[in-house]
Amino acid sequence: MKRRLLRIGLGILGAVLLLVGAGWVLVRLLPTREPLYAGRPFKHWLDESQVAATRAQAEQVLTNTVVPALVATAEHDTDPAWRTWLVDRLNSLPGVEVTHLPADVRRGRALYWLSLVGHTDARIEPFLIGKLNDSNPPTRLIAAQGLCRMRVDAAIIVPTLVRWLAALAPEDEDDAMIIMPLLAGYGPAARAAAPHLVKLLASNGKGVAPSARYALERIDPEALKTADAEPGKKSP
């Protein structure tokens, strides 16, 4: 009887140790936490770079550590097949929920963070410009948003945004809703987009027509006035 209880106790202890070991492995193998740079999260260095007393040190860390790491993430971060399999298997167990940020989300986050520190490093702008030709459409849009956030020259980004807007199919309303405000932010410098925005005034897509109107008001009010004056068209 004592031996039986001992075996049961050892079995329970072994299971507990196995679970603890599995948790230890998961913490290290799965990107479940925000990455640290020089021991601190990205926001710490971003905030420190905006304070006079800590700016010099923060910008040194951003330049030497954070930016190279973010570029590497945006370029090369992937989820190996074993990681996806492991997360799927664990999440299929009762009461188990492993929080896992997929690689495409991590890459997008890296591009977003790069745009926030674009003022600190001359390498960021050309890197994001290169991502405008990425094979992945969401990556292209995130890069465009980042460049507009950095207020790059209109000649760099507006022609690309206009080309994308012109190529959108009617069902691409989500992309249109991202592109139009970016163009609106450049005002008259984005006048080449006006003919395409006028066409979108007739869109039935949710929010598309009001967004096109908003963009035209800032880019080319005369084009909007002309469109509203067309026979049979009623201004909202």
Coordinates of C-alpha atoms in Angstrom, one line a residue:
M1 CA 0.0 0.0 0.0
K2 CA 2.8 2.4 0.9
R3 CA 4.6 1.5 -2.3
R4 CA 1.5 2.2 -4.3
L5 CA 1.0 5.6 -2.6
L6 CA 4.7 6.4 -3.2
R7 CA 4.3 5.5 -6.9
I8 CA 1.2 7.7 -7.2
G9 CA 3.0 10.6 -5.4
L10 CA 6.0 10.2 -7.7
G11 CA 3.8 10.2 -10.7
I12 CA 2.0 13.4 -9.6
L13 CA 5.4 15.0 -8.9
G14 CA 6.7 14.0 -12.3
A15 CA 3.6 15.4 -14.0
V16 CA 4.0 18.7 -12.2
L17 CA 7.7 18.9 -13.1
L18 CA 6.8 18.1 -16.7
L19 CA 4.3 20.9 -16.8
V20 CA 6.7 23.4 -15.2
G21 CA 9.4 22.3 -17.7
A22 CA 7.0 22.7 -20.6
G23 CA 6.0 26.2 -19.3
W24 CA 9.7 27.1 -19.0
V25 CA 10.3 26.0 -22.6
L26 CA 7.3 27.8 -23.9
V27 CA 8.4 31.1 -22.3
R28 CA 11.6 30.8 -24.2
L29 CA 10.5 29.3 -27.5
L30 CA 7.3 31.3 -28.1
P31 CA 7.3 35.1 -28.7
T32 CA 4.6 35.6 -26.0
R33 CA 6.0 38.7 -24.5
E34 CA 7.0 42.2 -25.9
P35 CA 10.6 42.1 -26.9
L36 CA 13.2 44.0 -24.8
Y37 CA 16.0 46.1 -26.2
A38 CA 18.9 46.7 -23.8
G39 CA 16.7 45.3 -21.1
R40 CA 13.8 47.7 -21.8
P41 CA 10.6 47.7 -24.0
F42 CA 10.5 49.8 -27.1
K43 CA 8.2 52.4 -25.5
H44 CA 10.7 53.1 -22.8
W45 CA 13.4 54.2 -25.3
L46 CA 10.8 56.1 -27.4
D47 CA 9.7 58.1 -24.4
E48 CA 13.3 58.6 -23.2
S49 CA 14.2 60.0 -26.6
Q50 CA 11.7 62.8 -26.1
V51 CA 13.2 64.0 -22.8
A52 CA 16.1 66.3 -23.0
A53 CA 17.9 64.7 -20.0
T54 CA 17.8 61.2 -21.5
R55 CA 17.7 61.9 -25.2
A56 CA 21.3 61.2 -26.0
Q57 CA 21.4 57.8 -24.3
A58 CA 18.0 56.8 -25.7
E59 CA 18.9 57.7 -29.3
Q60 CA 22.2 55.8 -29.0
V61 CA 20.3 52.7 -27.9
L62 CA 17.7 53.3 -30.7
T63 CA 20.4 53.6 -33.3
N64 CA 22.7 50.8 -32.2
T65 CA 20.2 48.3 -30.8
V66 CA 16.5 48.9 -31.5
V67 CA 16.5 49.9 -35.2
P68 CA 18.8 47.0 -36.3
A69 CA 16.6 44.6 -34.3
L70 CA 13.4 46.0 -35.8
V71 CA 14.7 45.8 -39.3
A72 CA 15.7 42.2 -38.8
T73 CA 12.2 41.4 -37.4
A74 CA 10.5 43.2 -40.3
E75 CA 12.7 41.3 -42.9
H76 CA 13.2 37.9 -41.5
D77 CA 10.8 37.0 -38.6
T78 CA 8.8 33.8 -39.3
D79 CA 7.0 31.2 -37.4
P80 CA 8.5 27.7 -38.0
A81 CA 6.1 24.9 -38.6
W82 CA 6.9 23.3 -35.2
R83 CA 5.9 26.5 -33.4
T84 CA 2.5 26.8 -35.2
W85 CA 1.9 23.1 -34.5
L86 CA 2.8 23.4 -30.8
V87 CA 0.5 26.4 -30.3
D88 CA -2.4 24.6 -32.0
R89 CA -1.9 21.5 -30.0
L90 CA -1.6 23.3 -26.7
N91 CA -4.7 25.5 -27.4
S92 CA -6.7 22.3 -28.1
L93 CA -6.2 21.2 -24.5
P94 CA -9.0 22.0 -22.0
G95 CA -8.3 25.1 -20.0
V96 CA -5.1 25.9 -21.9
E97 CA -4.8 29.2 -23.9
V98 CA -1.3 30.2 -25.2
T99 CA -1.2 33.8 -26.3
H100 CA 0.9 33.9 -29.5
L101 CA 1.6 36.9 -31.7
P102 CA 1.9 35.6 -35.3
A103 CA 5.0 36.5 -37.3
D104 CA 3.1 38.7 -39.8
V105 CA 1.8 40.8 -36.9
R106 CA 5.2 41.0 -35.3
R107 CA 6.6 42.2 -38.7
G108 CA 3.9 44.8 -39.0
R109 CA 4.6 46.0 -35.5
A110 CA 8.2 46.3 -36.3
L111 CA 7.4 48.5 -39.3
Y112 CA 5.1 50.7 -37.2
W113 CA 7.7 51.1 -34.5
L114 CA 10.4 52.0 -37.1
S115 CA 8.1 54.8 -38.3
L116 CA 7.8 56.2 -34.8
V117 CA 11.6 56.6 -34.5
G118 CA 12.2 57.7 -38.1
H119 CA 13.6 61.0 -37.0
T120 CA 16.5 59.3 -35.2
D121 CA 17.9 57.2 -38.0
A122 CA 18.4 58.0 -41.7
R123 CA 18.2 54.2 -42.5
I124 CA 14.5 54.0 -41.7
E125 CA 13.0 56.0 -44.6
P126 CA 14.7 54.1 -47.4
F127 CA 13.9 50.8 -45.7
L128 CA 10.2 51.7 -45.5
I129 CA 10.3 52.9 -49.1
G130 CA 11.6 49.6 -50.1
K131 CA 8.7 47.9 -48.4
L132 CA 6.2 49.7 -50.7
N133 CA 7.1 47.0 -53.2
D134 CA 6.8 44.1 -50.8
S135 CA 4.9 41.0 -52.1
N136 CA 2.5 41.2 -49.1
P137 CA -0.2 43.8 -49.5
P138 CA -0.7 44.5 -45.7
T139 CA 3.1 45.1 -45.4
R140 CA 2.9 47.6 -48.3
L141 CA 0.1 49.5 -46.6
I142 CA 1.8 49.5 -43.2
A143 CA 5.0 50.9 -44.8
A144 CA 2.9 53.6 -46.5
Q145 CA 1.2 54.6 -43.3
G146 CA 4.7 54.8 -41.6
L147 CA 6.1 57.0 -44.3
C148 CA 3.1 59.3 -44.1
R149 CA 3.4 59.4 -40.4
M150 CA 7.0 60.5 -40.9
R151 CA 5.8 63.2 -43.3
V152 CA 8.1 62.2 -46.1
D153 CA 8.0 64.4 -49.2
A154 CA 4.8 64.1 -51.3
A155 CA 6.9 63.2 -54.4
I156 CA 8.1 60.0 -52.6
I157 CA 4.7 58.6 -51.5
V158 CA 1.8 60.2 -53.3
P159 CA 2.4 58.7 -56.7
T160 CA 2.4 55.2 -55.1
L161 CA -0.8 55.9 -53.2
V162 CA -2.5 57.2 -56.3
R163 CA -1.5 54.2 -58.3
W164 CA -2.8 51.9 -55.6
L165 CA -6.1 53.8 -55.4
A166 CA -6.5 53.6 -59.2
A167 CA -6.0 49.9 -59.2
L168 CA -8.5 49.0 -56.4
A169 CA -11.4 46.8 -57.2
P170 CA -14.9 47.6 -55.8
E171 CA -14.5 45.0 -53.2
D172 CA -11.2 46.5 -51.9
E173 CA -13.0 49.0 -49.8
D174 CA -10.9 48.3 -46.7
D175 CA -7.7 49.3 -48.6
A176 CA -9.5 52.4 -49.9
M177 CA -10.4 53.4 -46.4
I178 CA -6.7 53.3 -45.5
I179 CA -5.3 55.0 -48.6
M180 CA -7.7 57.9 -48.8
P181 CA -6.9 59.5 -45.4
L182 CA -3.2 59.2 -46.3
L183 CA -3.7 61.1 -49.5
A184 CA -5.9 63.7 -47.6
G185 CA -3.0 64.4 -45.3
Y186 CA -0.9 65.8 -48.3
G187 CA -3.6 68.2 -49.3
P188 CA -3.2 69.8 -52.8
A189 CA 0.1 67.9 -53.3
A190 CA -2.1 64.8 -53.9
R191 CA -4.3 66.4 -56.6
A192 CA -3.4 63.5 -59.0
A193 CA -5.7 61.4 -56.9
A194 CA -8.8 63.6 -57.5
P195 CA -10.2 61.8 -60.5
H196 CA -10.1 58.5 -58.6
L197 CA -11.6 60.0 -55.5
V198 CA -14.5 61.5 -57.6
K199 CA -15.3 58.0 -58.8
L200 CA -15.4 56.7 -55.3
L201 CA -18.1 59.3 -54.4
A202 CA -20.5 56.8 -56.0
S203 CA -19.3 53.8 -54.0
N204 CA -21.7 51.8 -51.9
G205 CA -19.0 50.5 -49.7
K206 CA -19.4 51.3 -46.0
G207 CA -17.8 54.7 -45.3
V208 CA -16.1 54.9 -48.7
A209 CA -18.0 57.8 -50.2
P210 CA -17.8 60.0 -47.1
S211 CA -14.1 59.3 -46.9
A212 CA -13.6 60.2 -50.6
R213 CA -15.5 63.4 -50.0
Y214 CA -13.3 64.2 -47.0
A215 CA -10.2 63.6 -49.0
L216 CA -11.4 65.8 -51.9
E217 CA -12.3 68.6 -49.6
R218 CA -8.6 68.7 -48.6
I219 CA -7.0 67.9 -51.9
D220 CA -9.1 69.5 -54.6
P221 CA -12.3 71.3 -53.5
E222 CA -13.0 72.4 -57.0
A223 CA -13.1 68.9 -58.3
L224 CA -15.6 68.1 -55.5
K225 CA -17.7 71.1 -56.4
T226 CA -17.8 70.1 -60.0
A227 CA -18.8 66.5 -59.2
D228 CA -21.6 67.7 -56.9
A229 CA -22.9 70.0 -59.7
E230 CA -23.3 67.1 -62.2
P231 CA -27.0 66.6 -63.2
G232 CA -28.7 64.1 -61.0
K233 CA -26.1 64.3 -58.3
K234 CA -27.2 65.5 -54.9
S235 CA -24.7 67.0 -52.5
P236 CA -24.9 65.5 -49.0

